[in-house]
Amino acid sequence: MNKKYSFTIYAVISALIILLARQNWNTVYLKLPQLVQASFGWIRSPMKLALIGANNFVFDYVTIILPRMERNSIKSFIIVRKPKLQALIRGLAPKEYSYLLLFVIVHLTAFDISNLISSLLILLVMIIVWLVLVFVMTYRLSVVKQNVLVFLFLLGLRTVIFSLNL
């Protein structure tokens, strides 16, 4: 439980950073599409926004890795008992969906009205990617290889979103 509370505090701090960036930086310095780009993709300048983008990337990665670690901790139980998929999802879903909720809340803080459709579409894609990366179990790979693959996939996804030039 200590991990979950620490992560909740990290999520609140990340959301507050984005909200404070929206409110305290003047609109000449910070265009809201740049904040969406920093939340879902990459941005090079200004440096403050690039740091927010890096923080969001780490947040996304941790949001996916923590539920996977919880699932890997009961991997032997799953292999031996072989529960049905519905029972497995019912047992693990409340724990894992709390991470998804924090993931969505942090990314919703970067939305604005001017590019709402593209932001919602990107958020929907990110939620689907989150669900796939959390729930797809690759038992044949070691945990380190799984984590590296998740990292590389998120890196590639953010690079594709960066190339869209919202």
Tab-separated table of C-alpha atoms in Angstrom:
chain	number	residue	atom	x	y	z
A	1	MET	CA	0.000	0.000	0.000
A	2	ASN	CA	2.898	2.330	0.588
A	3	LYS	CA	3.733	2.287	-3.144
A	4	LYS	CA	0.198	3.235	-4.033
A	5	TYR	CA	0.097	6.195	-1.652
A	6	SER	CA	3.496	7.414	-2.828
A	7	PHE	CA	2.348	7.143	-6.417
A	8	THR	CA	-0.868	9.028	-5.623
A	9	ILE	CA	1.196	11.864	-4.156
A	10	TYR	CA	3.387	11.843	-7.284
A	11	ALA	CA	0.271	12.003	-9.485
A	12	VAL	CA	-1.153	14.936	-7.522
A	13	ILE	CA	2.168	16.786	-7.782
A	14	SER	CA	2.327	16.122	-11.545
A	15	ALA	CA	-1.232	17.388	-12.032
A	16	LEU	CA	-0.492	20.473	-9.924
A	17	ILE	CA	2.616	21.237	-11.977
A	18	ILE	CA	0.575	21.190	-15.179
A	19	LEU	CA	-2.236	23.252	-13.644
A	20	LEU	CA	0.185	25.817	-12.259
A	21	ALA	CA	1.961	25.987	-15.615
A	22	ARG	CA	-1.374	26.727	-17.275
A	23	GLN	CA	-2.303	29.442	-14.799
A	24	ASN	CA	0.987	31.153	-13.995
A	25	TRP	CA	2.709	31.378	-17.358
A	26	ASN	CA	1.286	34.075	-19.570
A	27	THR	CA	-0.361	33.035	-22.820
A	28	VAL	CA	2.376	34.636	-24.924
A	29	TYR	CA	4.951	32.344	-23.323
A	30	LEU	CA	2.783	29.234	-23.160
A	31	LYS	CA	0.378	28.286	-25.885
A	32	LEU	CA	-2.025	25.586	-24.722
A	33	PRO	CA	-1.362	23.293	-27.716
A	34	GLN	CA	2.259	23.261	-26.535
A	35	LEU	CA	1.086	22.018	-23.147
A	36	VAL	CA	-0.894	19.221	-24.819
A	37	GLN	CA	2.202	18.372	-26.865
A	38	ALA	CA	4.267	18.279	-23.662
A	39	SER	CA	1.663	16.064	-22.012
A	40	PHE	CA	1.437	13.481	-24.795
A	41	GLY	CA	4.501	13.970	-26.997
A	42	TRP	CA	7.833	15.762	-26.904
A	43	ILE	CA	8.642	19.447	-26.947
A	44	ARG	CA	12.092	21.014	-27.157
A	45	SER	CA	11.567	24.563	-26.049
A	46	PRO	CA	10.940	26.329	-23.737
A	47	MET	CA	12.975	24.350	-21.235
A	48	LYS	CA	10.277	24.493	-18.523
A	49	LEU	CA	7.822	22.856	-20.878
A	50	ALA	CA	10.398	20.251	-21.943
A	51	LEU	CA	10.863	19.350	-18.277
A	52	ILE	CA	7.093	18.993	-17.863
A	53	GLY	CA	7.106	16.693	-20.892
A	54	ALA	CA	9.905	14.604	-19.380
A	55	ASN	CA	8.019	14.400	-16.092
A	56	ASN	CA	4.888	13.245	-17.934
A	57	PHE	CA	6.888	10.586	-19.776
A	58	VAL	CA	8.263	9.246	-16.492
A	59	PHE	CA	4.762	9.417	-15.022
A	60	ASP	CA	3.323	7.405	-17.928
A	61	TYR	CA	6.068	4.809	-17.594
A	62	VAL	CA	5.607	4.444	-13.834
A	63	THR	CA	1.827	4.279	-14.269
A	64	ILE	CA	2.275	1.235	-16.490
A	65	ILE	CA	5.137	-0.439	-14.617
A	66	LEU	CA	3.578	-0.413	-11.132
A	67	PRO	CA	0.485	-2.467	-12.076
A	68	ARG	CA	2.707	-4.818	-14.077
A	69	MET	CA	4.924	-5.287	-11.023
A	70	GLU	CA	1.878	-6.111	-8.896
A	71	ARG	CA	0.776	-8.625	-11.500
A	72	ASN	CA	4.274	-10.138	-11.754
A	73	SER	CA	4.328	-10.599	-7.979
A	74	ILE	CA	1.427	-13.052	-8.280
A	75	LYS	CA	2.701	-14.641	-11.488
A	76	SER	CA	3.387	-18.002	-9.852
A	77	PHE	CA	-0.174	-18.068	-8.486
A	78	ILE	CA	-1.544	-17.389	-11.967
A	79	ILE	CA	0.619	-20.089	-13.553
A	80	VAL	CA	-0.225	-22.752	-10.939
A	81	ARG	CA	-3.923	-22.027	-10.369
A	82	LYS	CA	-4.755	-20.935	-13.917
A	83	PRO	CA	-7.764	-18.774	-13.047
A	84	LYS	CA	-10.238	-17.850	-15.727
A	85	LEU	CA	-9.638	-14.532	-17.430
A	86	GLN	CA	-12.809	-13.009	-15.979
A	87	ALA	CA	-11.840	-13.965	-12.424
A	88	LEU	CA	-8.332	-12.645	-12.957
A	89	ILE	CA	-9.575	-9.316	-14.290
A	90	ARG	CA	-12.173	-9.027	-11.495
A	91	GLY	CA	-9.474	-9.643	-8.902
A	92	LEU	CA	-6.836	-7.324	-10.310
A	93	ALA	CA	-8.929	-4.625	-11.957
A	94	PRO	CA	-9.693	-2.484	-8.875
A	95	LYS	CA	-5.992	-2.189	-8.091
A	96	GLU	CA	-4.945	-1.488	-11.650
A	97	TYR	CA	-7.753	0.856	-12.604
A	98	SER	CA	-6.823	3.235	-9.804
A	99	TYR	CA	-3.552	3.767	-11.691
A	100	LEU	CA	-5.521	4.315	-14.897
A	101	LEU	CA	-7.708	6.889	-13.172
A	102	LEU	CA	-4.654	8.837	-11.990
A	103	PHE	CA	-3.175	8.549	-15.492
A	104	VAL	CA	-6.314	10.089	-17.027
A	105	ILE	CA	-6.585	12.831	-14.396
A	106	VAL	CA	-3.013	13.998	-14.944
A	107	HIS	CA	-3.444	14.096	-18.715
A	108	LEU	CA	-6.809	15.854	-18.509
A	109	THR	CA	-5.132	18.839	-16.863
A	110	ALA	CA	-3.444	19.685	-20.185
A	111	PHE	CA	-6.655	19.893	-22.248
A	112	ASP	CA	-8.028	23.063	-23.744
A	113	ILE	CA	-10.971	23.917	-25.956
A	114	SER	CA	-9.014	24.851	-29.092
A	115	ASN	CA	-7.767	21.327	-29.791
A	116	LEU	CA	-10.233	19.269	-27.812
A	117	ILE	CA	-10.936	16.684	-30.511
A	118	SER	CA	-7.289	15.876	-31.179
A	119	SER	CA	-6.551	15.849	-27.453
A	120	LEU	CA	-9.422	13.456	-26.751
A	121	LEU	CA	-8.359	11.226	-29.623
A	122	ILE	CA	-4.779	11.095	-28.356
A	123	LEU	CA	-6.010	10.427	-24.813
A	124	LEU	CA	-8.184	7.594	-26.077
A	125	VAL	CA	-5.192	6.078	-27.895
A	126	MET	CA	-3.062	6.482	-24.770
A	127	ILE	CA	-5.730	4.743	-22.645
A	128	ILE	CA	-5.906	1.854	-25.097
A	129	VAL	CA	-2.105	1.612	-25.120
A	130	TRP	CA	-2.103	1.733	-21.314
A	131	LEU	CA	-4.621	-1.106	-21.119
A	132	VAL	CA	-2.686	-3.223	-23.601
A	133	LEU	CA	0.670	-2.624	-21.926
A	134	VAL	CA	-0.706	-3.368	-18.462
A	135	PHE	CA	-2.896	-6.352	-19.212
A	136	VAL	CA	-0.826	-8.177	-21.827
A	137	MET	CA	1.363	-10.560	-19.904
A	138	THR	CA	4.514	-11.770	-21.577
A	139	TYR	CA	5.651	-14.615	-19.365
A	140	ARG	CA	8.350	-15.753	-21.733
A	141	LEU	CA	10.338	-12.562	-21.252
A	142	SER	CA	12.127	-11.532	-18.102
A	143	VAL	CA	10.744	-8.626	-16.101
A	144	VAL	CA	13.652	-6.412	-17.137
A	145	LYS	CA	13.020	-7.111	-20.832
A	146	GLN	CA	9.307	-6.421	-20.343
A	147	ASN	CA	10.069	-3.082	-18.709
A	148	VAL	CA	12.507	-2.124	-21.464
A	149	LEU	CA	9.923	-2.994	-24.111
A	150	VAL	CA	7.317	-0.847	-22.350
A	151	PHE	CA	9.819	2.024	-22.179
A	152	LEU	CA	10.715	1.729	-25.869
A	153	PHE	CA	7.067	1.501	-26.901
A	154	LEU	CA	6.168	4.643	-24.942
A	155	LEU	CA	9.196	6.399	-26.383
A	156	GLY	CA	8.116	5.485	-29.900
A	157	LEU	CA	4.498	6.481	-29.274
A	158	ARG	CA	5.502	9.887	-27.959
A	159	THR	CA	7.786	10.377	-30.952
A	160	VAL	CA	4.887	9.614	-33.312
A	161	ILE	CA	2.672	12.075	-31.446
A	162	PHE	CA	5.489	14.647	-31.627
A	163	SER	CA	5.631	14.226	-35.395
A	164	LEU	CA	1.904	15.030	-35.667
A	165	ASN	CA	2.617	18.694	-34.777
A	166	LEU	CA	-0.597	19.474	-32.981
